[in-house]
Short mmCIF file of C-alpha atoms and ligand atoms in Angstrom, two decimals:
data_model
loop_
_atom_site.label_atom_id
_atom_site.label_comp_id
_atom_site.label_asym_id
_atom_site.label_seq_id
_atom_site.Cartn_x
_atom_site.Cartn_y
_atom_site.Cartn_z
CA UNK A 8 39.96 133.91 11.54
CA UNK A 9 40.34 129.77 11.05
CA UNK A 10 40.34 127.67 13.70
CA UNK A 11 43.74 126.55 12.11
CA UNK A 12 45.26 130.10 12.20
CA UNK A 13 44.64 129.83 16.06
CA UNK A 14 46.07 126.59 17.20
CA UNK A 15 48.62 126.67 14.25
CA UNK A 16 48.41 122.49 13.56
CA UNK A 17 47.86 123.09 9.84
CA UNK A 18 44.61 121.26 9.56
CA UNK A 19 41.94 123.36 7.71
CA UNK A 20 39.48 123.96 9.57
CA UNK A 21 37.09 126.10 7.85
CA UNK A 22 34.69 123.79 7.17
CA UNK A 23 34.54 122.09 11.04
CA UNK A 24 30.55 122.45 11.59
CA UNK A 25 29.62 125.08 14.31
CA UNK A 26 29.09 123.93 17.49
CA UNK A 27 25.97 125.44 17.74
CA UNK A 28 24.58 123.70 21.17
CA UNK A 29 28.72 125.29 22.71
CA UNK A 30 27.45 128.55 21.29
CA UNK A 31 23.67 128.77 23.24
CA UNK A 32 24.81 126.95 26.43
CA UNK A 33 27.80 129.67 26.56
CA UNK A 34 24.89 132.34 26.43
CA UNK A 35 22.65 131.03 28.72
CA UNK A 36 25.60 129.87 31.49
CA UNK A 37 26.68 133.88 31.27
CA UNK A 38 23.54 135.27 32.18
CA UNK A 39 23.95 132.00 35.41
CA UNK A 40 27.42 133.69 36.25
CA UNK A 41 25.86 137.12 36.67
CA UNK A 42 22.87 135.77 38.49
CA UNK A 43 20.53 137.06 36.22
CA UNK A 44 19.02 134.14 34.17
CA UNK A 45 15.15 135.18 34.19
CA UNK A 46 13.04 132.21 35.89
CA UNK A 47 9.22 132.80 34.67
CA UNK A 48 6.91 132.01 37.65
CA UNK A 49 4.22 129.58 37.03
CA UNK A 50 0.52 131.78 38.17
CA UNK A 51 -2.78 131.48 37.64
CA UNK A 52 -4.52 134.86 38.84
CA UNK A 53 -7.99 134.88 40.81
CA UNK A 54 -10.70 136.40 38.95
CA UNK A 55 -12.63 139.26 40.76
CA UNK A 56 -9.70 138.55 43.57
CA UNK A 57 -7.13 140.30 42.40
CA UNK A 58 -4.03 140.89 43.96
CA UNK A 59 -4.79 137.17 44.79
CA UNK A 60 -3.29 134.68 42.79
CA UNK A 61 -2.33 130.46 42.83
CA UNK A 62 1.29 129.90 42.26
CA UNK A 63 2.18 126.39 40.70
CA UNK A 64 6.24 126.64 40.67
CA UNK A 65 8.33 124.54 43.31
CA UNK A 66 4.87 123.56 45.30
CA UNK A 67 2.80 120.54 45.62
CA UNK A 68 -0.32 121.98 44.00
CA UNK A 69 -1.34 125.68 43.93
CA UNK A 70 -0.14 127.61 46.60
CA UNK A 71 -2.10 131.08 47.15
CA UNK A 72 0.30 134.09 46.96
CA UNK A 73 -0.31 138.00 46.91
CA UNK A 74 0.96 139.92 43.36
CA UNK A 75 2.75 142.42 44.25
CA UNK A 76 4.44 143.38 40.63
CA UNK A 77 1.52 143.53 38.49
CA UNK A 78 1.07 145.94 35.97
CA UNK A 79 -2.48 145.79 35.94
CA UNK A 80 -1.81 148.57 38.22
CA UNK A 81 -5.68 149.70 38.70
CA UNK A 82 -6.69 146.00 38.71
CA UNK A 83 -8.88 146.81 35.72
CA UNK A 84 -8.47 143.03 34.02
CA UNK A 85 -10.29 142.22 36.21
CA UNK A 86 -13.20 144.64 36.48
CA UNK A 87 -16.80 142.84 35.92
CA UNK A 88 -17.58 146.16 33.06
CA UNK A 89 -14.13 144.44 31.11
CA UNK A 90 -15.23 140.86 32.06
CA UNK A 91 -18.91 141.03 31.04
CA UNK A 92 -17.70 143.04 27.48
CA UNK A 93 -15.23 140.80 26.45
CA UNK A 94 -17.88 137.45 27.32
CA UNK A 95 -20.58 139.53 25.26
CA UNK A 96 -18.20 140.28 22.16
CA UNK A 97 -17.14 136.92 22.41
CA UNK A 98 -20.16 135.56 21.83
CA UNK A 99 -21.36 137.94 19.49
CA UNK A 100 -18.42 137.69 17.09
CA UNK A 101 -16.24 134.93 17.86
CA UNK A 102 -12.59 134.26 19.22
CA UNK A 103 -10.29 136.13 16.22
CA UNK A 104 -10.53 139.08 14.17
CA UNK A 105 -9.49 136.96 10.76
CA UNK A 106 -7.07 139.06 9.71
CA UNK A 107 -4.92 142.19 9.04
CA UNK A 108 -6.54 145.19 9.46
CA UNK A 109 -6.67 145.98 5.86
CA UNK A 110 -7.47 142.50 4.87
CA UNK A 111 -10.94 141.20 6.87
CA UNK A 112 -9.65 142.31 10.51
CA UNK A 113 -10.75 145.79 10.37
CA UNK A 114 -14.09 145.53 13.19
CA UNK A 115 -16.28 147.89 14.38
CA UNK A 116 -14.62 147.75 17.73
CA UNK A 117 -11.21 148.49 16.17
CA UNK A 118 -12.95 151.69 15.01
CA UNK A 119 -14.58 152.67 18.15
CA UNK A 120 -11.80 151.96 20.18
CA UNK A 121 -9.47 153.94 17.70
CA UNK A 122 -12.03 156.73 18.38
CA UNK A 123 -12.41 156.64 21.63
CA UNK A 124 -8.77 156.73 22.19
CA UNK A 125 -8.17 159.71 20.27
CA UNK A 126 -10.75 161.61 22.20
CA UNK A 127 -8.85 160.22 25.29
CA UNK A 128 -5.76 162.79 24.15
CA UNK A 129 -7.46 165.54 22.38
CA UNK A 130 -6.40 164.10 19.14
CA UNK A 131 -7.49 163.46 15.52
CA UNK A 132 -7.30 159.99 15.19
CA UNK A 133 -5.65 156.80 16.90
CA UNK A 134 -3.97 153.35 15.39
CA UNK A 135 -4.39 150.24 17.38
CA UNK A 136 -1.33 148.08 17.32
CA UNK A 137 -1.13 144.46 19.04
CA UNK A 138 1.50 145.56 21.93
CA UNK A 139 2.74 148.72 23.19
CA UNK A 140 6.26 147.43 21.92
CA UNK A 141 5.24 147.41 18.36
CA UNK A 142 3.26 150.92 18.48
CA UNK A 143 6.63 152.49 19.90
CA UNK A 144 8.92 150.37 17.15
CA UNK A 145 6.58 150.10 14.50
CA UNK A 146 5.77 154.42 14.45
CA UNK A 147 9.29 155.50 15.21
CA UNK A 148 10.57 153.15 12.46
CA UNK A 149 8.82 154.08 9.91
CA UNK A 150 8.55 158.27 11.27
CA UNK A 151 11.80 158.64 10.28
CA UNK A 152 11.99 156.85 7.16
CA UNK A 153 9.07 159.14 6.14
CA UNK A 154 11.17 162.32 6.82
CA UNK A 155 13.86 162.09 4.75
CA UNK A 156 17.38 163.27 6.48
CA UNK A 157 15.36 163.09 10.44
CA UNK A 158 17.50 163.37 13.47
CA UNK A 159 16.15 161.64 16.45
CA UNK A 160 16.89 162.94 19.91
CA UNK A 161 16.33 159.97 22.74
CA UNK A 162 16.42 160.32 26.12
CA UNK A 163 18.24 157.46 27.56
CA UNK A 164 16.13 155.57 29.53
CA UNK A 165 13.92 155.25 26.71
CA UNK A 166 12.66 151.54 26.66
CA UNK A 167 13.87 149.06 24.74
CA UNK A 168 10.84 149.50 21.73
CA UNK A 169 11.62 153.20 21.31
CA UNK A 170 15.42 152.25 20.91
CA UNK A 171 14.93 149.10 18.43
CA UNK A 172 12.39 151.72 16.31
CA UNK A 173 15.00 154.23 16.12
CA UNK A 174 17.62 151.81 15.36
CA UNK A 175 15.29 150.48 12.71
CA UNK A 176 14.95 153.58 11.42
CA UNK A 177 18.50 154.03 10.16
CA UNK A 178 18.35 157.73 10.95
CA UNK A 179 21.06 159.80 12.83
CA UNK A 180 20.22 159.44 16.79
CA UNK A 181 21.61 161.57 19.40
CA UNK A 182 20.95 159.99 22.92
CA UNK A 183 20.63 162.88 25.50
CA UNK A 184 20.90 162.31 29.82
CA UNK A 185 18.24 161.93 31.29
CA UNK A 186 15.14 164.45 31.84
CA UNK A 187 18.29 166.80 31.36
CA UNK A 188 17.11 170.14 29.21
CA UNK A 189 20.86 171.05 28.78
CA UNK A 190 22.11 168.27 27.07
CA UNK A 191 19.07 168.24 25.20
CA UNK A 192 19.21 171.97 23.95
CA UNK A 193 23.10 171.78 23.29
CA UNK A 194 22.53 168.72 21.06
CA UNK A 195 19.32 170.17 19.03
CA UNK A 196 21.33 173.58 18.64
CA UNK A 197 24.06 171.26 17.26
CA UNK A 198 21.89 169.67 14.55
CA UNK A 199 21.52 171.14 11.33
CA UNK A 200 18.58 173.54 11.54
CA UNK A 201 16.92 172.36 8.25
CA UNK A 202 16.84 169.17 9.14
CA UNK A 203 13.99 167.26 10.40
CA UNK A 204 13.87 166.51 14.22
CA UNK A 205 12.18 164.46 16.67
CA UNK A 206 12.27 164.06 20.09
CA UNK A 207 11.51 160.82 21.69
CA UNK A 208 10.96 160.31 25.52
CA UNK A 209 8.59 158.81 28.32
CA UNK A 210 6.60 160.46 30.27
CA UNK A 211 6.29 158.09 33.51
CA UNK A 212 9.56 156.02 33.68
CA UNK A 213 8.73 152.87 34.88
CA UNK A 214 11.51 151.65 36.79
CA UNK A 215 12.70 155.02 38.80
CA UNK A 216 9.16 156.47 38.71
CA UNK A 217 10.00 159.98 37.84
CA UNK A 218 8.47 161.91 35.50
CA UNK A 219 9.47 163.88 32.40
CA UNK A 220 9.00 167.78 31.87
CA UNK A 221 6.74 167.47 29.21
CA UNK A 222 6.23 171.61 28.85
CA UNK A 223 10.28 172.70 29.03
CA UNK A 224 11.02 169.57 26.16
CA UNK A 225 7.96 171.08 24.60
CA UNK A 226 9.49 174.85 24.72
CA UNK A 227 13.02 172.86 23.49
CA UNK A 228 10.88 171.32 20.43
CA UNK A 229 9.13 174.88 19.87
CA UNK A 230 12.47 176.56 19.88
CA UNK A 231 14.15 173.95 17.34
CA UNK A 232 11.42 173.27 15.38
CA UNK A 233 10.92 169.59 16.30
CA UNK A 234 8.32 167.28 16.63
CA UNK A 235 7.72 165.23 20.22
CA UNK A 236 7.31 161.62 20.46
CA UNK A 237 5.75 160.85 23.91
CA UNK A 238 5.87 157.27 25.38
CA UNK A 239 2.89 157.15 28.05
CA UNK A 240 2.83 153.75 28.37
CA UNK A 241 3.05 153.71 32.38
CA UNK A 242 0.73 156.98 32.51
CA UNK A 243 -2.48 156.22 30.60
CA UNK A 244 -5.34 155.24 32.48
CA UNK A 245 -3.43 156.50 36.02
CA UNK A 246 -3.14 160.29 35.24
CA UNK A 247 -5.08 163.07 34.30
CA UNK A 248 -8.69 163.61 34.80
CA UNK A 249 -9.50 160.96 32.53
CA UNK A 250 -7.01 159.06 32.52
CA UNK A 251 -5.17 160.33 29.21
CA UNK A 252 -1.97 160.56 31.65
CA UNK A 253 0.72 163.05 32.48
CA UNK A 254 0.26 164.94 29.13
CA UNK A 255 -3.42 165.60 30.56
CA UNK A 256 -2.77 165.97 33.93
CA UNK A 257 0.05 168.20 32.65
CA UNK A 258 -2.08 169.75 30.14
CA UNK A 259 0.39 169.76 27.49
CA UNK A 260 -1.60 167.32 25.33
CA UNK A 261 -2.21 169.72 22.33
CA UNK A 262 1.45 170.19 22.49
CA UNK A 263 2.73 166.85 21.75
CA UNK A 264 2.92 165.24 18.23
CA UNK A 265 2.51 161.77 19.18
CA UNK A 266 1.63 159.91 22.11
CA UNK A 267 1.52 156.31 22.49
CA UNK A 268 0.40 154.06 24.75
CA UNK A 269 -0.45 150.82 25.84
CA UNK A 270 -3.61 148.56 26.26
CA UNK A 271 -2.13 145.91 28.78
CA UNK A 272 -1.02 147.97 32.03
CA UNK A 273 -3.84 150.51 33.59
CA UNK A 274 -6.70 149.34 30.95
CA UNK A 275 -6.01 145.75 32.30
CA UNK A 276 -6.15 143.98 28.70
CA UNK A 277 -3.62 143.80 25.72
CA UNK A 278 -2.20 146.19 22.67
CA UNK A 279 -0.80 149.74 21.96
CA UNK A 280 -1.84 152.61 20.44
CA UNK A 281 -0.74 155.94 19.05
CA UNK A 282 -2.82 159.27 19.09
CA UNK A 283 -1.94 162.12 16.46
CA UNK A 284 -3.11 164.45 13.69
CA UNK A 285 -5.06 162.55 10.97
CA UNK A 286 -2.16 162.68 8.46
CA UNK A 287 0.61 161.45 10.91
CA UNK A 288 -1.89 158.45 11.52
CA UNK A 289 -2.48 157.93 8.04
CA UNK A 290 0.98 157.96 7.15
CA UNK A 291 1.50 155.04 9.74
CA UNK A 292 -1.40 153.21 8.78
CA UNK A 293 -0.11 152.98 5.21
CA UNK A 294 3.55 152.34 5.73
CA UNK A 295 4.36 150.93 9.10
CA UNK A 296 5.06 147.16 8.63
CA UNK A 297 4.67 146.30 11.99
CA UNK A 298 0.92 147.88 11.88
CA UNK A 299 0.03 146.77 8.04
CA UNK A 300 1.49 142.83 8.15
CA UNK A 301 -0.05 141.36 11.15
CA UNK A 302 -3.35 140.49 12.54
CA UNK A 303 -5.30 142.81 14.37
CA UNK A 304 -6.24 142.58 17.86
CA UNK A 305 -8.79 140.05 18.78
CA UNK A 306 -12.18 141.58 18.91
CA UNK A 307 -12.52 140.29 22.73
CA UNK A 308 -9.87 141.92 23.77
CA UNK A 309 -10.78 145.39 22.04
CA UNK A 310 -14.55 145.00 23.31
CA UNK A 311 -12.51 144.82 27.22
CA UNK A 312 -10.04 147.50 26.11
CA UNK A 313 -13.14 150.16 25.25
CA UNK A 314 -15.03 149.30 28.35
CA UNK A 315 -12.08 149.71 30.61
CA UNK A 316 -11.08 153.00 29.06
CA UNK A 317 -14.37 153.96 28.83
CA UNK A 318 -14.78 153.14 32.61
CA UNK A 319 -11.23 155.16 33.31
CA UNK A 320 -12.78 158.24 32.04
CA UNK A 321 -15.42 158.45 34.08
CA UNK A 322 -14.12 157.09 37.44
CA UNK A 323 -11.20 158.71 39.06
CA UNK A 324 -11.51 156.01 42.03
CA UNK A 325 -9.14 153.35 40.90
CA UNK A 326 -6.45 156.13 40.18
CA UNK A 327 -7.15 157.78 43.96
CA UNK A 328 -7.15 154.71 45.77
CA UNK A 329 -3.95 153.71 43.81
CA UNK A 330 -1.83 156.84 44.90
CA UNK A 331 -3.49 156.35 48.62
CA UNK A 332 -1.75 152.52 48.27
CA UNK A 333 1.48 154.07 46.76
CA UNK A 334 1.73 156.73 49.25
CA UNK A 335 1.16 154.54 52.03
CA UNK A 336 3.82 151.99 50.81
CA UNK A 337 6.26 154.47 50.90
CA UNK A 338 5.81 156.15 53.77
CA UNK A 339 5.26 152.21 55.16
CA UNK A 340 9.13 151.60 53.55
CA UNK A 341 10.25 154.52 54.99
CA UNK A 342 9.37 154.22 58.16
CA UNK A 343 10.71 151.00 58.39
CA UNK A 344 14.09 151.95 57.19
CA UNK A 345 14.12 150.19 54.00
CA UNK A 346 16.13 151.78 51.00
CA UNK A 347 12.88 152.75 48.96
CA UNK A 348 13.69 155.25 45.89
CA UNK A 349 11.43 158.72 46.42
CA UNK A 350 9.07 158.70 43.92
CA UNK A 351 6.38 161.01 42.76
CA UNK A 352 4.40 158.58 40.88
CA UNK A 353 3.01 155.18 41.58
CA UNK A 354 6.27 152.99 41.18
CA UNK A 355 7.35 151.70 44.41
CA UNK A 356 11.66 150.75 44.39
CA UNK A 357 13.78 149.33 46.46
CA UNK A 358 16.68 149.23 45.80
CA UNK A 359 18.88 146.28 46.61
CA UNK A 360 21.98 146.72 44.01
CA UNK A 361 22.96 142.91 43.42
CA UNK A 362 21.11 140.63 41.53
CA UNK A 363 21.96 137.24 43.30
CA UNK A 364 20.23 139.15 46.47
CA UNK A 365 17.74 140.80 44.53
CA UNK A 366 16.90 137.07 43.00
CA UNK A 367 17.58 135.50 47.07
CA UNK A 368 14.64 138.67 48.26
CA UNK A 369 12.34 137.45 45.80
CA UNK A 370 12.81 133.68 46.46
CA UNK A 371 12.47 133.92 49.87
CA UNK A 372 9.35 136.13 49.90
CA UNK A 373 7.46 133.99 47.62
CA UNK A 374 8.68 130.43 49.10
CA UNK A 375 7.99 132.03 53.12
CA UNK A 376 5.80 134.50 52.75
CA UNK A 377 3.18 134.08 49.51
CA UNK A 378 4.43 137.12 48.23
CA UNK A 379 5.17 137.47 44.44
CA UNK A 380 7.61 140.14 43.34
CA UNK A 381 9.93 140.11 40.86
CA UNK A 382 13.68 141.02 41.01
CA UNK A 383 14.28 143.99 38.37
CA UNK A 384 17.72 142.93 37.08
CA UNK A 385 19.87 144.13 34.32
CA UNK A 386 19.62 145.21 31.38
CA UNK A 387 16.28 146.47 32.28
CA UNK A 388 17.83 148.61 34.93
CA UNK A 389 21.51 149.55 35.02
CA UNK A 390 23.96 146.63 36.78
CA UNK A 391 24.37 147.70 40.44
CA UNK A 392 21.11 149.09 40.85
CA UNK A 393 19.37 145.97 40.59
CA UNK A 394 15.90 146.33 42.44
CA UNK A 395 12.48 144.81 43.87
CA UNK A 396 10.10 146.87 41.88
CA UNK A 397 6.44 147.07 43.66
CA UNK A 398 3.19 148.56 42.14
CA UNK A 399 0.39 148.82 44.72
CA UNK A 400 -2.87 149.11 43.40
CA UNK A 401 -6.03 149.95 44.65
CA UNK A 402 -6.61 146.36 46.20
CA UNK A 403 -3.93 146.52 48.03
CA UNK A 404 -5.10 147.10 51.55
CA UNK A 405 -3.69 148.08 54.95
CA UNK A 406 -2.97 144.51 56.21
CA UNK A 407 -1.01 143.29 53.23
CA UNK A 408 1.33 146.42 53.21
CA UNK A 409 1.93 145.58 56.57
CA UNK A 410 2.89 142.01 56.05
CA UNK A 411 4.77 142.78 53.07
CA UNK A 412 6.84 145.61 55.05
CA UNK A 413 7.23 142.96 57.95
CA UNK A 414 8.39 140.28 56.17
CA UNK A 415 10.68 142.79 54.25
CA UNK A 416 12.75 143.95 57.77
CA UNK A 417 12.59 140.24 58.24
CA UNK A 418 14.40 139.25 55.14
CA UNK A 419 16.75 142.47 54.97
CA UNK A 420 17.98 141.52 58.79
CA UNK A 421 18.62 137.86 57.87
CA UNK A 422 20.60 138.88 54.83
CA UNK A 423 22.41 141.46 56.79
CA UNK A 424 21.67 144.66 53.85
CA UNK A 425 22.02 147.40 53.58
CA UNK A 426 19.23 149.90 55.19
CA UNK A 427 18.05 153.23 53.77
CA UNK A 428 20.78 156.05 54.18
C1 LIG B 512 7.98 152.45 28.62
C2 LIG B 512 7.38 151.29 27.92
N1 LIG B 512 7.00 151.43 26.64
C3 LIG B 512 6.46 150.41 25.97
C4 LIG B 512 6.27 149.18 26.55
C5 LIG B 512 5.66 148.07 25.76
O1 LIG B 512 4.29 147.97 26.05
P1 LIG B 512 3.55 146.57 25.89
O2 LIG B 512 3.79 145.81 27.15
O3 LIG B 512 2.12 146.92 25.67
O4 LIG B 512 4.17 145.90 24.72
C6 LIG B 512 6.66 148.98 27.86
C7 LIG B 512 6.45 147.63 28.44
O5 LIG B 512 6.60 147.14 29.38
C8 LIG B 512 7.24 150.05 28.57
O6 LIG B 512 7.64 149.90 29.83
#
């Protein structure tokens, strides 16, 4: 429709140029009137010091502030073993790897990290990727292009890679509720049974902290002849023995096609993997675009990557002392009559359910208080259950969950809201 056909004053219009500053102020001023325009904080962490940070935002100078949202969760970026492996490769081999992995970027690292991660989950082979994003959108993309006719069944908290993968994929998607077998088995005995399925779905998820039931979706997949997709991307390096997360804690490993995870939360450093049979790697290898048209990961940061998961299989002591902190947060929370979500996993929620307050929290601890955490706002979590989102680590100790929790009742009294049920 023409301008013209709108106001009806005759004057061709077609050609007007688009206003295209009206159109990007109009997007930006929306996300203002729903108070949830993302401000970036401005930190510099403390190395060796972690949760310890300098915050340059809105101060004169660097003002020293605890992290309280960090998905470093086992503080592992800044562990001397990742430190003292990423300073040797860097001055063994340089800053870059120089290319894509087919074309000059292909390092010994890559290899042994590729290896080492397949171990990790009882698995053939691995593919590095550069983020965890691309290894969910790059694999599920090109998956079900590979399988002609594929039906892809996605929980629906899935996070946003998984979705733009499956999107990308063109394939027919069926979105099922959440963790909910049911729905799940009523829309896989809907399919056609010749087709090609997959099931896509997370084992920790990251922003209620529940976990998925890896063995009854595995019966479900058994049952309909499917394959499993398992996003582990807030598990690895926290769960399991050795950290190859709920799937090995769960011991259901052997029974999922592909897991993925990433390189930048628990293992402290940067990129995303996927761990599978040899052929399902080599099928992504050689036709996933995101994976085949892109540099490879810096060297450095796959020389920090192996020592930390390396480190993670050997030492269960950043994963104990990281449930301790959890667990004591809670029951912390709890206690104090803050609205904390139960959780069975290492995610810490409160839930506030505005995000003008959630935002007003936040600002207030960080300006009063030196505490950083970040409001969780839509469309990361759905609108009214807007949320401060806390991951305690293992250098989180007693006094600063008690500051945090006092300044908390502080904060939740001055803005008169709501307590826990
Ligand atoms: C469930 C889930 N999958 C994948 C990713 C992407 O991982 P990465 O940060 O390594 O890109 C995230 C990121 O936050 C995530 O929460």
């Amino acid at each position: 429709m023409t301008i013209e056909s709108v106001s009806g004053e005759g004057i061709d219009t077609r050609h007007r140029p688009v206003d295209y500053g009206r159109v990007f102020t109009q997007a930006i001023d929306r996300l203002h009137a729903e108070g949830r325009y993302r401000v970036f904080i401005d930190i510099l962490r403390n190395k060796g010091m972690f949760p310890n940070a300098r915050c340059f935002a809105g101060h004169n100078g660097p003002k020293p502030i605890t992290v309280w949202c960090s998905n470093d969760y086992l503080a592992m970026g800044q562990h001397p073993k990742v430190i003292a492996a990423m300073e040797e490769a860097l001055h063994d081999v340089g800053a870059g790897s120089g290319g894509t992995r087919n074309i000059g970027g292909n390092t010994h690292y890559h290899i042994d990290l590729e290896a080492e991660l397949a171990e990790l989950h009882g698995k053939d082979a691995a593919l590095l990727f550069t983020s965890g994003y691309v290894s969910n959108e790059a694999t599920l993309a090109t998956l079900a292009k590979v399988l002609p006719g594929c039906v892809i069944f996605s929980d629906e908290l899935n996070h946003a890679s998984m979705i733009a993968g499956i999107r990308n994929s063109g394939c027919e998607k069926h979105v099922f509720r959440h963790n909910d077998l049911q729905h799940l088995e009523e829309l896989l005995a809907a399919a056609d049974p010749a087709a090609p399925k997959l099931i896509a779905f997370e084992s920790v998820y990251s922003m209620d902290g529940d976990v998925a039931p890896l063995h009854a979706i595995c019966d479900l997949a058994d049952k309909y002849n499917a394959l499993t997709y398992l996003d582990e991307v807030h598990a690895v390096g926290m769960y399991g023995a050795h950290g190859g997360g709920i799937s090995e804690r769960d011991e259901a490993a052997d029974r999922i096609t592909i897991i993925e995870g990433t390189l930048g939360k628990a293992f402290g450093v940067m990129g995303g993997y996927i761990a599978a049979d040899r052929m399902i790697v080599d099928v992504i290898r050689s036709y996933a675009p995101g994976f085949i048209f892109t540099t490879s990961l810096s060297p450095v940061l796959v020389a920090g990557v192996l020592a930390s998961v390396r480190h993670l299989k050997a030492s269960s002591v950043e994963r104990d002392a990281q449930q301790a902190a959890a667990a004591r947060l809670k029951a912390l929370f709890t206690n104090a009559g803050l609205p904390v979500l139960p959780t069975t996993t290492h995610i810490v929620p409160l839930m506030v359910g505005d995000p003008v307050k959630a935002k007003k929290i936040s600002d207030i601890l960080l300006a009063e208080y030196g505490v950083y955490v970040q409001p969780i706002n839509y469309p990361t979590v759905p609108r009214g259950t807007e949320r401060l989102r806390f991951t305690p680590g293992p250098a989180h100790d007693e006094a600063m969950m008690r500051e945090l929790t006092d300044a908390l009742v502080e904060i939740w009294g001055r803005l008169e809201l709501r307590q826990a049920a």
